[in-house]
Structures are given as C-alpha cells and as structure tokens.
Amino acid sequence: MIDFSKVKKASRVLALCSTEQKNSALIKIAKVLEENAELIEKENEKDLALAKANGIKESMIARLTLKKEQVFAIAKDVLKVVSLSDPIGETVEEFITKDGLEIAKKRVPLGVIGVIYEARPNVTVDVSVLCLKTGNACVLKGGKEAIYTNTLLVKIIKNAVKDIIPEDFITLLSDRNEADELLKAKGFVDLIIPRGSKNLIKHVTENSLVPVIETGAGVCHAYVHKLADLQLALKIIDNAKTSKPSVCNAVETVLIDREIIKEFAPILLNFAKNKGVTLYANKETLKYIDANLIEEEGYSIEYNSLDLSIKVVDGIDDAIAHIDSHSTKHSETIISTDKAVIEKFYGAIDSACVYSNASTRFTDGGCFGMGAEIGISTQKLHARGPMGLKEITSYKYIIKGHGEIR
C-alpha cells in the first residue's frame, strides 16, 4: 500500500513556499540534470535494450529515447519555467459586494496531481517541474519500459530539492497495482492525468474515483480546401506528418476537396515516396490516388508512425462532418485562401486547437510560451489544449469583512 498521506502533507507545505524557494529548487534541478546527463543516458540505454528485446514498436522506441543532448535541452527548459511568472497568489479578479465585502479571487495549487504515462521519460521532469512551480505535489506512474530512466530522474530531483522544499513532493510508483491504488486515492489525490494510448486513457477514466483530465490521444486532421495553395499544403502536411510522427500533434488524416484531388494526388504521391510515408484510403479515394485500402473505421486510427490516411471530401461541410466523426478533439488545420471558409472551420470544429494555414505540430506548451506542459487536454472541463502553469491551478475566494452580518 502506498502512503499517499506523505505526498498530501508535502503538498500543504509546498503550497506555502515562496516563489524564491520554488525557483531556487528548480535551478538546482536544472544543475543536477546537467551534471548527471551521461548517467541518465546510460540508464536510458538499459530501458532501450529491454524495449528492443521485447519487440516494442519503433514509435515507442522514439518516445523512450533520452540522449545526453536531450537532457541538456530539458535542463534549459527547466530554467525557462523559472523565468515564468508564478501564478500562485495571483488575483484573477476582485470586487466589492453591495454589503461592503471585499472579495478577491486568487489562484491556488490543486494539491496532489497524479500522472500516468507511457515511455517518454522527459515527462517525468516536465510534470515535476510544473507541479513544483505551482505548489502542487505529484505522484508519477511511468511505463515499465522506462523504469530505469524514471527511477534515476526522480532520485536526482529528490536529492536536488531536499534542502529547499519537501522531497516527498514527488513520488514514483513502480507497478500497475500501485497505479490502481492511485486511481482510488480519493481524498489524498486531487487530479489524475493519463498520457498515452487510448487503452490507457480508457482504463483511467473508467476506473478512477479521482477527477480525471483526458490528454494525449491525437487523431489530427489537415483539410486541403479547393482554394488552397497546394505547395503550402504540401509543406504543412510534410511537417505535420514527418517532423516527429510519434507525437500526439502529428497529422494522421488528410482530407482533400474533390475539385483539386486530381491536381494534388501526384504531389502527395511524390511526397510519400520521398519521405517513406505509407498512404491509406477508402474505396472512393482510391479512384484518384494509389494507396492501401481502409474501411471507414480506419480513419479513427492514431498511427504514431509514417502512415497517413487520405480521403476525398465534397467541400467544407463534408470535411467538418468527417472530423466530427473521427477526431479525438486534439488539433485540426485547414489550408485555404478563403477567409469565409476558414472562419467557418474555426467555428464548427470542436477541438482544443484549430489552425489555418499552419502545422498542427505547434500544439505544444513550449510553442505556446508555457515553458513546458503537463499534457494536452482534449476535453472541455477545467482545462483545454496545452496545460501549462495556470492550467494546473485552482482558485479560492478571499473575503475581507468589516463586521458585516447577514
């Protein structure tokens, strides 16, 4: 049994720490990460060796890999968080009631945040750093495929902060039984964030007694409108698919207006051949482009690889209907020169991030100026899209009276 009361106690102490204390701890974390970069890479190599021996797919290997250079980059990102404003204690709004009460709405930590994730050991640092800055404690359950890397990272973080803040602000769970305990830790844990596959998110949302924010699953779309600049469309699709195909903000489906498919098909085929992208399409689309056959349900697949679904649509309404049926509400983009059509796309698409004439790969806490992110929320309650510092806070009302009674 995990003693979650220790984490809860640490969260109460951390909530009262000053910005200076928290920033001092973050600077120390960045320093020790750099000092231990080679050791972190060696532990990561153990995880990679086991993953390859167990036949884990390449997209997961890409997420799992943590080289020395990446550790230095992570350390720099920690320092970016130091430079960001501390949201805790910020006055969101204030007003005086008709009774003379002075009311201020102020940001406060959520308390204890549990994050369950697969591969990506960088998440261990991102979550701990964002939680620390916002006065939240965190309970982490990384995938077994990253156990060596995550264990070392948490040990390093604990040692770095122990003389500044409570080291129990971060706890790493080791097996699935402990993860299930986390889901039942109502009263000790305030929020659960699952990051990973649909199956992981489904398990968490169906079994948690603690409030959950769904993140991660990304069946993202690019819609090439009949009035698109086709070379710009190719540039955007190339970036959104091939720059990092294993991530949740990579495009998985390209929708193309029927009026331009004959012109765009050879451009798309040449791109796929040159970049090693495997194309999939339904029967109707196969009339125009050479690809592998998929049924309609195939358009709901999150590939996380150099695979790409293609579909011909009959205009903006058909594109919107398709996205509505298959999107995971993450990120979608339209490529068009028609301002009215773009505005319609903005209004009709019910996803966290809706783009025009840009790659979906920008859905990221760093790109949004948040320093890092604890996840990409694909739901509407509490937070949506990249979740930075403000998104993992709550608020309370501070009321000053002068003897008022009711």
mmCIF file of C-alpha atoms in Angstrom:
data_model
loop_
_atom_site.group_PDB
_atom_site.id
_atom_site.type_symbol
_atom_site.label_atom_id
_atom_site.label_comp_id
_atom_site.label_asym_id
_atom_site.label_seq_id
_atom_site.Cartn_x
_atom_site.Cartn_y
_atom_site.Cartn_z
ATOM 1 C CA MET A 1 0.000 0.000 0.000
ATOM 2 C CA ILE A 2 1.256 3.449 -0.923
ATOM 3 C CA ASP A 3 1.199 6.034 1.856
ATOM 4 C CA PHE A 4 -0.355 8.912 -0.068
ATOM 5 C CA SER A 5 -0.667 10.909 3.162
ATOM 6 C CA LYS A 6 3.057 11.787 2.900
ATOM 7 C CA VAL A 7 2.505 13.328 -0.520
ATOM 8 C CA LYS A 8 -0.556 15.199 0.720
ATOM 9 C CA LYS A 9 1.418 16.570 3.658
ATOM 10 C CA ALA A 10 4.224 17.660 1.321
ATOM 11 C CA SER A 11 1.693 19.418 -0.915
ATOM 12 C CA ARG A 12 0.459 21.508 2.018
ATOM 13 C CA VAL A 13 3.997 22.608 2.858
ATOM 14 C CA LEU A 14 4.850 23.281 -0.778
ATOM 15 C CA ALA A 15 1.706 25.387 -1.196
ATOM 16 C CA LEU A 16 3.124 27.852 1.333
ATOM 17 C CA CYS A 17 6.600 28.069 -0.214
ATOM 18 C CA SER A 18 7.613 31.391 -1.729
ATOM 19 C CA THR A 19 8.346 31.929 -5.402
ATOM 20 C CA GLU A 20 12.001 32.375 -4.455
ATOM 21 C CA GLN A 21 12.104 28.966 -2.747
ATOM 22 C CA LYS A 22 10.444 27.231 -5.664
ATOM 23 C CA ASN A 23 12.694 28.900 -8.239
ATOM 24 C CA SER A 24 15.761 28.022 -6.176
ATOM 25 C CA ALA A 25 14.689 24.363 -6.225
ATOM 26 C CA LEU A 26 14.112 24.486 -9.980
ATOM 27 C CA ILE A 27 17.553 25.993 -10.626
ATOM 28 C CA LYS A 28 19.088 23.204 -8.551
ATOM 29 C CA ILE A 29 17.171 20.586 -10.565
ATOM 30 C CA ALA A 30 18.477 22.038 -13.844
ATOM 31 C CA LYS A 31 22.023 21.969 -12.479
ATOM 32 C CA VAL A 32 21.930 18.345 -11.312
ATOM 33 C CA LEU A 33 20.320 17.197 -14.556
ATOM 34 C CA GLU A 34 23.254 18.610 -16.484
ATOM 35 C CA GLU A 35 25.733 17.104 -14.030
ATOM 36 C CA ASN A 36 24.149 13.668 -14.422
ATOM 37 C CA ALA A 37 23.428 13.759 -18.161
ATOM 38 C CA GLU A 38 25.793 10.902 -19.006
ATOM 39 C CA LEU A 39 24.483 8.726 -16.194
ATOM 40 C CA ILE A 40 20.891 9.382 -17.292
ATOM 41 C CA GLU A 41 21.766 8.354 -20.847
ATOM 42 C CA LYS A 42 23.328 5.103 -19.573
ATOM 43 C CA GLU A 43 20.233 4.216 -17.541
ATOM 44 C CA ASN A 44 18.106 5.048 -20.561
ATOM 45 C CA GLU A 45 20.183 2.642 -22.650
ATOM 46 C CA LYS A 46 19.136 -0.150 -20.257
ATOM 47 C CA ASP A 47 15.495 0.684 -20.911
ATOM 48 C CA LEU A 48 16.100 0.836 -24.665
ATOM 49 C CA ALA A 49 17.845 -2.548 -24.683
ATOM 50 C CA LEU A 50 14.937 -4.192 -22.874
ATOM 51 C CA ALA A 51 12.395 -2.464 -25.090
ATOM 52 C CA LYS A 52 14.098 -3.652 -28.281
ATOM 53 C CA ALA A 53 14.454 -7.172 -26.881
ATOM 54 C CA ASN A 54 10.711 -7.197 -26.175
ATOM 55 C CA GLY A 55 9.902 -6.061 -29.710
ATOM 56 C CA ILE A 56 8.400 -2.687 -28.809
ATOM 57 C CA LYS A 57 7.480 -0.760 -31.965
ATOM 58 C CA GLU A 58 9.702 1.975 -33.328
ATOM 59 C CA SER A 59 7.327 4.811 -32.470
ATOM 60 C CA MET A 60 7.550 3.809 -28.792
ATOM 61 C CA ILE A 61 11.355 3.495 -29.006
ATOM 62 C CA ALA A 62 11.482 7.059 -30.351
ATOM 63 C CA ARG A 63 9.448 8.296 -27.391
ATOM 64 C CA LEU A 64 11.559 6.328 -24.933
ATOM 65 C CA THR A 65 14.988 7.518 -26.093
ATOM 66 C CA LEU A 66 16.755 10.113 -23.926
ATOM 67 C CA LYS A 67 20.240 11.092 -25.097
ATOM 68 C CA LYS A 68 22.686 13.298 -23.217
ATOM 69 C CA GLU A 69 21.967 16.219 -25.538
ATOM 70 C CA GLN A 70 18.264 15.896 -24.810
ATOM 71 C CA VAL A 71 18.947 16.010 -21.071
ATOM 72 C CA PHE A 72 20.781 19.322 -21.517
ATOM 73 C CA ALA A 73 17.812 20.630 -23.520
ATOM 74 C CA ILE A 74 15.448 19.534 -20.740
ATOM 75 C CA ALA A 75 17.612 21.364 -18.192
ATOM 76 C CA LYS A 76 17.291 24.545 -20.285
ATOM 77 C CA ASP A 77 13.514 24.080 -20.342
ATOM 78 C CA VAL A 78 13.550 23.881 -16.533
ATOM 79 C CA LEU A 79 15.231 27.277 -16.430
ATOM 80 C CA LYS A 80 12.545 28.642 -18.780
ATOM 81 C CA VAL A 81 9.957 27.666 -16.182
ATOM 82 C CA VAL A 82 11.987 29.596 -13.590
ATOM 83 C CA SER A 83 11.623 32.702 -15.763
ATOM 84 C CA LEU A 84 7.848 32.371 -15.987
ATOM 85 C CA SER A 85 5.573 34.222 -13.591
ATOM 86 C CA ASP A 86 4.396 32.265 -10.573
ATOM 87 C CA PRO A 87 0.592 32.052 -10.868
ATOM 88 C CA ILE A 88 0.070 31.131 -7.218
ATOM 89 C CA GLY A 89 -1.397 34.039 -5.257
ATOM 90 C CA GLU A 90 -2.309 35.913 -8.437
ATOM 91 C CA THR A 91 -5.531 37.902 -8.125
ATOM 92 C CA VAL A 92 -7.769 36.809 -11.004
ATOM 93 C CA GLU A 93 -10.467 39.353 -10.184
ATOM 94 C CA GLU A 94 -11.653 41.419 -7.252
ATOM 95 C CA PHE A 95 -14.789 43.327 -6.403
ATOM 96 C CA ILE A 96 -16.835 44.792 -3.540
ATOM 97 C CA THR A 97 -20.337 43.496 -2.883
ATOM 98 C CA LYS A 98 -23.360 45.649 -2.069
ATOM 99 C CA ASP A 99 -22.850 44.582 1.569
ATOM 100 C CA GLY A 100 -19.328 46.031 1.596
ATOM 101 C CA LEU A 101 -17.430 42.704 1.492
ATOM 102 C CA GLU A 102 -14.098 42.930 -0.349
ATOM 103 C CA ILE A 103 -13.784 39.753 -2.431
ATOM 104 C CA ALA A 104 -10.654 38.624 -4.288
ATOM 105 C CA LYS A 105 -10.456 35.513 -6.463
ATOM 106 C CA LYS A 106 -6.909 34.156 -6.107
ATOM 107 C CA ARG A 107 -5.040 31.283 -7.729
ATOM 108 C CA VAL A 108 -4.072 28.357 -5.505
ATOM 109 C CA PRO A 109 -2.469 24.939 -6.142
ATOM 110 C CA LEU A 110 -4.712 21.986 -6.970
ATOM 111 C CA GLY A 111 -2.915 19.912 -4.318
ATOM 112 C CA VAL A 112 -1.705 16.456 -5.418
ATOM 113 C CA ILE A 113 -1.635 15.590 -9.119
ATOM 114 C CA GLY A 114 -1.220 12.012 -10.313
ATOM 115 C CA VAL A 115 0.125 11.467 -13.836
ATOM 116 C CA ILE A 116 0.093 8.062 -15.541
ATOM 117 C CA TYR A 117 2.079 7.908 -18.771
ATOM 118 C CA GLU A 118 3.876 5.616 -21.211
ATOM 119 C CA ALA A 119 7.507 5.840 -22.369
ATOM 120 C CA ARG A 120 8.682 9.494 -22.652
ATOM 121 C CA PRO A 121 10.897 9.856 -19.569
ATOM 122 C CA ASN A 122 11.075 13.602 -20.274
ATOM 123 C CA VAL A 123 7.505 13.720 -18.929
ATOM 124 C CA THR A 124 8.937 12.858 -15.502
ATOM 125 C CA VAL A 125 10.861 16.118 -15.460
ATOM 126 C CA ASP A 126 8.159 18.223 -17.154
ATOM 127 C CA VAL A 127 5.487 17.180 -14.658
ATOM 128 C CA SER A 128 7.654 17.540 -11.565
ATOM 129 C CA VAL A 129 8.879 20.991 -12.618
ATOM 130 C CA LEU A 130 5.436 22.376 -13.462
ATOM 131 C CA CYS A 131 3.975 20.944 -10.268
ATOM 132 C CA LEU A 132 6.785 22.378 -8.174
ATOM 133 C CA LYS A 133 6.373 25.866 -9.651
ATOM 134 C CA THR A 134 2.635 25.800 -8.930
ATOM 135 C CA GLY A 135 2.959 24.390 -5.415
ATOM 136 C CA ASN A 136 1.494 21.004 -6.351
ATOM 137 C CA ALA A 137 2.845 17.640 -5.240
ATOM 138 C CA CYS A 138 2.902 14.885 -7.863
ATOM 139 C CA VAL A 139 2.591 11.122 -7.985
ATOM 140 C CA LEU A 140 4.056 9.646 -11.161
ATOM 141 C CA LYS A 141 3.450 6.272 -12.797
ATOM 142 C CA GLY A 142 5.616 5.937 -15.878
ATOM 143 C CA GLY A 143 5.575 2.904 -18.138
ATOM 144 C CA LYS A 144 7.595 -0.160 -17.181
ATOM 145 C CA GLU A 145 9.589 0.352 -20.386
ATOM 146 C CA ALA A 146 11.211 3.472 -18.824
ATOM 147 C CA ILE A 147 11.685 2.232 -15.260
ATOM 148 C CA TYR A 148 15.477 2.643 -15.114
ATOM 149 C CA THR A 149 15.412 6.182 -16.521
ATOM 150 C CA ASN A 150 12.460 7.352 -14.441
ATOM 151 C CA THR A 151 13.825 5.901 -11.208
ATOM 152 C CA LEU A 152 17.095 7.784 -11.654
ATOM 153 C CA LEU A 153 15.371 11.031 -12.663
ATOM 154 C CA VAL A 154 13.147 11.028 -9.576
ATOM 155 C CA LYS A 155 16.120 10.208 -7.345
ATOM 156 C CA ILE A 156 18.063 13.134 -8.849
ATOM 157 C CA ILE A 157 15.122 15.527 -8.408
ATOM 158 C CA LYS A 158 14.542 14.474 -4.787
ATOM 159 C CA ASN A 159 18.222 14.934 -3.907
ATOM 160 C CA ALA A 160 18.308 18.307 -5.647
ATOM 161 C CA VAL A 161 15.402 19.831 -3.704
ATOM 162 C CA LYS A 162 15.600 18.169 -0.276
ATOM 163 C CA ASP A 163 17.295 21.133 1.410
ATOM 164 C CA ILE A 164 14.847 23.643 -0.084
ATOM 165 C CA ILE A 165 11.376 22.054 -0.240
ATOM 166 C CA PRO A 166 9.889 18.711 0.934
ATOM 167 C CA GLU A 167 11.389 15.931 -1.187
ATOM 168 C CA ASP A 168 8.142 13.969 -0.822
ATOM 169 C CA PHE A 169 6.536 16.448 -3.219
ATOM 170 C CA ILE A 170 7.358 13.828 -5.883
ATOM 171 C CA THR A 171 6.680 10.077 -5.700
ATOM 172 C CA LEU A 172 7.268 7.435 -8.372
ATOM 173 C CA LEU A 173 5.077 4.332 -8.463
ATOM 174 C CA SER A 174 6.608 1.104 -9.710
ATOM 175 C CA ASP A 175 3.829 -1.253 -10.844
ATOM 176 C CA ARG A 176 0.258 -1.418 -12.120
ATOM 177 C CA ASN A 177 -1.181 -2.388 -8.734
ATOM 178 C CA GLU A 178 0.171 0.863 -7.312
ATOM 179 C CA ALA A 179 -1.316 2.730 -10.269
ATOM 180 C CA ASP A 180 -4.723 1.262 -9.439
ATOM 181 C CA GLU A 181 -4.240 2.403 -5.832
ATOM 182 C CA LEU A 182 -3.605 5.891 -7.191
ATOM 183 C CA LEU A 183 -6.936 5.837 -9.042
ATOM 184 C CA LYS A 184 -8.715 5.048 -5.777
ATOM 185 C CA ALA A 185 -6.843 7.604 -3.617
ATOM 186 C CA LYS A 186 -9.770 9.998 -3.316
ATOM 187 C CA GLY A 187 -9.131 12.495 -0.540
ATOM 188 C CA PHE A 188 -5.359 12.280 -0.974
ATOM 189 C CA VAL A 189 -5.047 12.908 -4.722
ATOM 190 C CA ASP A 190 -6.884 15.826 -6.352
ATOM 191 C CA LEU A 191 -6.448 15.132 -10.057
ATOM 192 C CA ILE A 192 -5.361 12.290 -12.365
ATOM 193 C CA ILE A 193 -3.907 12.987 -15.821
ATOM 194 C CA PRO A 194 -3.376 9.973 -18.122
ATOM 195 C CA ARG A 195 -0.952 10.470 -21.018
ATOM 196 C CA GLY A 196 -0.667 7.749 -23.613
ATOM 197 C CA SER A 197 -2.706 5.294 -25.638
ATOM 198 C CA LYS A 198 -6.476 5.157 -25.968
ATOM 199 C CA ASN A 199 -6.462 1.982 -23.864
ATOM 200 C CA LEU A 200 -4.579 3.693 -21.032
ATOM 201 C CA ILE A 201 -6.899 6.703 -21.067
ATOM 202 C CA LYS A 202 -9.971 4.437 -21.213
ATOM 203 C CA HIS A 203 -8.743 2.393 -18.220
ATOM 204 C CA VAL A 204 -8.103 5.508 -16.150
ATOM 205 C CA THR A 205 -11.387 7.265 -16.962
ATOM 206 C CA GLU A 206 -13.438 4.130 -16.295
ATOM 207 C CA ASN A 207 -11.731 3.171 -13.031
ATOM 208 C CA SER A 208 -10.718 6.400 -11.286
ATOM 209 C CA LEU A 209 -12.510 7.720 -8.223
ATOM 210 C CA VAL A 210 -10.375 10.864 -8.556
ATOM 211 C CA PRO A 211 -11.282 13.572 -11.137
ATOM 212 C CA VAL A 212 -9.545 12.975 -14.496
ATOM 213 C CA ILE A 213 -8.400 15.227 -17.335
ATOM 214 C CA GLU A 214 -8.056 13.265 -20.576
ATOM 215 C CA THR A 215 -4.957 14.057 -22.643
ATOM 216 C CA GLY A 216 -2.783 12.776 -25.411
ATOM 217 C CA ALA A 217 -4.812 10.829 -27.984
ATOM 218 C CA GLY A 218 -4.336 12.678 -31.247
ATOM 219 C CA VAL A 219 -6.148 11.751 -34.447
ATOM 220 C CA CYS A 220 -5.366 15.124 -36.023
ATOM 221 C CA HIS A 221 -6.567 16.286 -39.439
ATOM 222 C CA ALA A 222 -5.369 18.538 -42.242
ATOM 223 C CA TYR A 223 -8.087 19.697 -44.642
ATOM 224 C CA VAL A 224 -6.912 20.908 -48.061
ATOM 225 C CA HIS A 225 -9.654 23.207 -49.329
ATOM 226 C CA LYS A 226 -10.260 23.733 -53.063
ATOM 227 C CA LEU A 227 -8.805 27.253 -52.796
ATOM 228 C CA ALA A 228 -5.624 26.132 -51.035
ATOM 229 C CA ASP A 229 -2.111 26.981 -52.132
ATOM 230 C CA LEU A 230 -1.083 23.379 -52.907
ATOM 231 C CA GLN A 231 2.620 23.901 -52.302
ATOM 232 C CA LEU A 232 1.825 25.438 -48.930
ATOM 233 C CA ALA A 233 -0.474 22.483 -48.225
ATOM 234 C CA LEU A 234 2.338 20.063 -49.024
ATOM 235 C CA LYS A 235 4.755 21.970 -46.788
ATOM 236 C CA ILE A 236 2.308 21.855 -43.877
ATOM 237 C CA ILE A 237 1.408 18.174 -44.354
ATOM 238 C CA ASP A 238 5.084 17.246 -44.620
ATOM 239 C CA ASN A 239 5.889 18.968 -41.331
ATOM 240 C CA ALA A 240 2.767 17.758 -39.542
ATOM 241 C CA LYS A 241 3.379 14.130 -40.532
ATOM 242 C CA THR A 242 7.119 13.584 -40.830
ATOM 243 C CA SER A 243 8.872 16.013 -38.458
ATOM 244 C CA LYS A 244 8.026 13.757 -35.481
ATOM 245 C CA PRO A 245 5.435 11.125 -36.381
ATOM 246 C CA SER A 246 5.351 9.512 -32.912
ATOM 247 C CA VAL A 247 3.779 12.515 -31.161
ATOM 248 C CA CYS A 248 0.110 13.271 -30.494
ATOM 249 C CA ASN A 249 0.071 16.508 -32.525
ATOM 250 C CA ALA A 250 1.175 14.795 -35.755
ATOM 251 C CA VAL A 251 -1.415 14.698 -38.543
ATOM 252 C CA GLU A 252 -2.960 11.266 -39.156
ATOM 253 C CA THR A 253 -5.527 12.125 -41.864
ATOM 254 C CA VAL A 254 -5.508 14.484 -44.837
ATOM 255 C CA LEU A 255 -8.870 15.496 -46.288
ATOM 256 C CA ILE A 256 -8.827 16.837 -49.855
ATOM 257 C CA ASP A 257 -11.591 18.583 -51.794
ATOM 258 C CA ARG A 258 -12.714 16.541 -54.800
ATOM 259 C CA GLU A 259 -12.256 19.545 -57.107
ATOM 260 C CA ILE A 260 -8.470 19.536 -56.596
ATOM 261 C CA ILE A 261 -7.695 15.867 -55.941
ATOM 262 C CA LYS A 262 -6.501 15.140 -59.495
ATOM 263 C CA GLU A 263 -4.054 18.033 -59.269
ATOM 264 C CA PHE A 264 -2.937 17.310 -55.709
ATOM 265 C CA ALA A 265 -2.710 13.490 -55.950
ATOM 266 C CA PRO A 266 0.621 13.338 -57.856
ATOM 267 C CA ILE A 267 2.114 15.936 -55.477
ATOM 268 C CA LEU A 268 1.044 13.836 -52.498
ATOM 269 C CA LEU A 269 2.293 10.570 -54.027
ATOM 270 C CA ASN A 270 5.699 12.083 -54.770
ATOM 271 C CA PHE A 271 5.907 13.359 -51.174
ATOM 272 C CA ALA A 272 5.002 9.933 -49.781
ATOM 273 C CA LYS A 273 7.600 8.205 -51.948
ATOM 274 C CA ASN A 274 10.367 10.641 -50.993
ATOM 275 C CA LYS A 275 9.587 10.632 -47.255
ATOM 276 C CA GLY A 276 8.776 6.932 -46.824
ATOM 277 C CA VAL A 277 5.141 7.615 -45.927
ATOM 278 C CA THR A 278 2.611 4.795 -46.419
ATOM 279 C CA LEU A 279 -0.789 6.007 -47.610
ATOM 280 C CA TYR A 280 -4.218 4.573 -46.765
ATOM 281 C CA ALA A 281 -7.577 5.469 -48.296
ATOM 282 C CA ASN A 282 -11.175 4.298 -48.697
ATOM 283 C CA LYS A 283 -12.597 2.895 -51.968
ATOM 284 C CA GLU A 284 -13.844 6.267 -53.180
ATOM 285 C CA THR A 285 -10.455 7.930 -52.691
ATOM 286 C CA LEU A 286 -8.620 5.025 -54.370
ATOM 287 C CA LYS A 287 -10.189 6.181 -57.654
ATOM 288 C CA TYR A 288 -7.827 9.158 -57.518
ATOM 289 C CA ILE A 289 -4.736 8.041 -55.631
ATOM 290 C CA ASP A 290 -2.682 4.861 -55.218
ATOM 291 C CA ALA A 291 -2.870 3.764 -51.568
ATOM 292 C CA ASN A 292 -3.745 0.874 -49.267
ATOM 293 C CA LEU A 293 -7.449 0.222 -48.710
ATOM 294 C CA ILE A 294 -9.027 1.063 -45.349
ATOM 295 C CA GLU A 295 -12.641 0.972 -44.205
ATOM 296 C CA GLU A 296 -14.316 3.971 -42.600
ATOM 297 C CA GLU A 297 -13.307 2.908 -39.065
ATOM 298 C CA GLY A 298 -9.675 3.012 -40.205
ATOM 299 C CA TYR A 299 -9.891 6.795 -40.181
ATOM 300 C CA SER A 300 -10.013 6.677 -36.371
ATOM 301 C CA ILE A 301 -6.527 5.146 -36.109
ATOM 302 C CA GLU A 302 -3.762 7.116 -34.390
ATOM 303 C CA TYR A 303 -0.725 5.783 -36.265
ATOM 304 C CA ASN A 304 2.150 7.499 -34.415
ATOM 305 C CA SER A 305 4.257 6.453 -37.405
ATOM 306 C CA LEU A 306 4.940 7.293 -41.058
ATOM 307 C CA ASP A 307 1.455 6.168 -42.053
ATOM 308 C CA LEU A 308 -1.151 8.602 -43.330
ATOM 309 C CA SER A 309 -4.835 8.304 -44.195
ATOM 310 C CA ILE A 310 -6.241 10.177 -47.206
ATOM 311 C CA LYS A 311 -9.880 10.921 -48.002
ATOM 312 C CA VAL A 312 -11.671 12.871 -50.725
ATOM 313 C CA VAL A 313 -14.424 15.138 -49.392
ATOM 314 C CA ASP A 314 -17.115 17.208 -51.046
ATOM 315 C CA GLY A 315 -16.348 20.596 -49.579
ATOM 316 C CA ILE A 316 -16.127 22.198 -46.150
ATOM 317 C CA ASP A 317 -19.320 20.655 -44.728
ATOM 318 C CA ASP A 318 -18.202 17.129 -45.637
ATOM 319 C CA ALA A 319 -14.762 17.796 -44.126
ATOM 320 C CA ILE A 320 -16.317 19.082 -40.896
ATOM 321 C CA ALA A 321 -18.605 16.034 -40.706
ATOM 322 C CA HIS A 322 -15.651 13.664 -41.127
ATOM 323 C CA ILE A 323 -13.595 15.418 -38.460
ATOM 324 C CA ASP A 324 -16.570 15.422 -36.120
ATOM 325 C CA SER A 325 -16.864 11.640 -36.544
ATOM 326 C CA HIS A 326 -13.198 10.686 -36.193
ATOM 327 C CA SER A 327 -11.344 13.436 -34.318
ATOM 328 C CA THR A 328 -10.092 12.979 -30.762
ATOM 329 C CA LYS A 329 -10.643 16.735 -30.253
ATOM 330 C CA HIS A 330 -6.899 17.496 -30.248
ATOM 331 C CA SER A 331 -5.738 19.587 -33.240
ATOM 332 C CA GLU A 332 -7.017 20.225 -36.767
ATOM 333 C CA THR A 333 -5.866 22.524 -39.559
ATOM 334 C CA ILE A 334 -7.350 23.925 -42.758
ATOM 335 C CA ILE A 335 -5.267 25.070 -45.710
ATOM 336 C CA SER A 336 -7.184 27.660 -47.716
ATOM 337 C CA THR A 337 -7.097 31.224 -49.041
ATOM 338 C CA ASP A 338 -10.834 31.681 -48.490
ATOM 339 C CA LYS A 339 -11.305 33.731 -45.304
ATOM 340 C CA ALA A 340 -15.011 32.890 -45.006
ATOM 341 C CA VAL A 341 -14.316 29.151 -45.214
ATOM 342 C CA ILE A 342 -11.539 29.464 -42.640
ATOM 343 C CA GLU A 343 -13.881 31.282 -40.246
ATOM 344 C CA LYS A 344 -16.497 28.553 -40.730
ATOM 345 C CA PHE A 345 -13.855 25.910 -39.947
ATOM 346 C CA TYR A 346 -12.823 27.787 -36.788
ATOM 347 C CA GLY A 347 -16.423 27.952 -35.594
ATOM 348 C CA ALA A 348 -17.537 24.430 -36.494
ATOM 349 C CA ILE A 349 -14.547 22.331 -35.422
ATOM 350 C CA ASP A 350 -14.885 21.279 -31.784
ATOM 351 C CA SER A 351 -11.220 20.564 -31.000
ATOM 352 C CA ALA A 352 -8.852 22.076 -28.457
ATOM 353 C CA CYS A 353 -6.641 23.684 -31.128
ATOM 354 C CA VAL A 354 -7.928 24.755 -34.544
ATOM 355 C CA TYR A 355 -5.417 26.098 -37.093
ATOM 356 C CA SER A 356 -5.461 27.676 -40.515
ATOM 357 C CA ASN A 357 -2.502 27.510 -42.893
ATOM 358 C CA ALA A 358 -0.162 26.129 -40.221
ATOM 359 C CA SER A 359 1.062 22.774 -38.942
ATOM 360 C CA THR A 360 -0.663 21.028 -36.033
ATOM 361 C CA ARG A 361 2.806 20.382 -34.605
ATOM 362 C CA PHE A 362 2.607 23.722 -32.791
ATOM 363 C CA THR A 363 0.173 22.295 -30.231
ATOM 364 C CA ASP A 364 2.775 22.227 -27.507
ATOM 365 C CA GLY A 365 3.347 24.018 -24.215
ATOM 366 C CA GLY A 366 6.758 25.278 -25.319
ATOM 367 C CA CYS A 367 5.406 26.643 -28.610
ATOM 368 C CA PHE A 368 2.550 28.332 -26.746
ATOM 369 C CA GLY A 369 5.028 30.100 -24.446
ATOM 370 C CA MET A 370 4.225 27.961 -21.400
ATOM 371 C CA GLY A 371 7.771 26.653 -20.960
ATOM 372 C CA ALA A 372 6.520 23.074 -20.796
ATOM 373 C CA GLU A 373 3.235 21.234 -20.460
ATOM 374 C CA ILE A 374 1.752 18.618 -18.186
ATOM 375 C CA GLY A 375 -0.334 17.340 -21.096
ATOM 376 C CA ILE A 376 -2.646 18.333 -23.946
ATOM 377 C CA SER A 377 -6.207 18.270 -22.662
ATOM 378 C CA THR A 378 -8.741 17.011 -25.208
ATOM 379 C CA GLN A 379 -11.740 17.729 -23.008
ATOM 380 C CA LYS A 380 -13.544 20.924 -22.016
ATOM 381 C CA LEU A 381 -13.817 20.915 -18.235
ATOM 382 C CA HIS A 382 -11.171 22.773 -16.211
ATOM 383 C CA ALA A 383 -8.528 22.975 -18.949
ATOM 384 C CA ARG A 384 -8.257 22.534 -22.706
ATOM 385 C CA GLY A 385 -5.257 22.223 -25.040
ATOM 386 C CA PRO A 386 -1.681 22.549 -23.729
ATOM 387 C CA MET A 387 -1.718 22.621 -19.934
ATOM 388 C CA GLY A 388 0.925 24.913 -18.505
ATOM 389 C CA LEU A 389 1.243 26.555 -15.100
ATOM 390 C CA LYS A 390 -2.137 28.296 -14.887
ATOM 391 C CA GLU A 391 -3.970 25.206 -16.107
ATOM 392 C CA ILE A 392 -2.850 23.181 -13.072
ATOM 393 C CA THR A 393 -4.099 25.688 -10.529
ATOM 394 C CA SER A 394 -7.485 26.260 -8.970
ATOM 395 C CA TYR A 395 -8.728 29.341 -7.125
ATOM 396 C CA LYS A 396 -10.393 30.370 -3.930
ATOM 397 C CA TYR A 397 -12.187 33.476 -2.783
ATOM 398 C CA ILE A 398 -10.590 35.646 -0.117
ATOM 399 C CA ILE A 399 -13.259 37.771 1.584
ATOM 400 C CA LYS A 400 -12.423 40.749 3.804
ATOM 401 C CA GLY A 401 -15.187 41.916 6.101
ATOM 402 C CA HIS A 402 -15.738 44.830 8.452
ATOM 403 C CA GLY A 403 -18.230 43.265 10.810
ATOM 404 C CA GLU A 404 -20.810 42.509 8.112
ATOM 405 C CA ILE A 405 -23.575 40.011 9.018
ATOM 406 C CA ARG A 406 -26.488 38.576 7.089
#
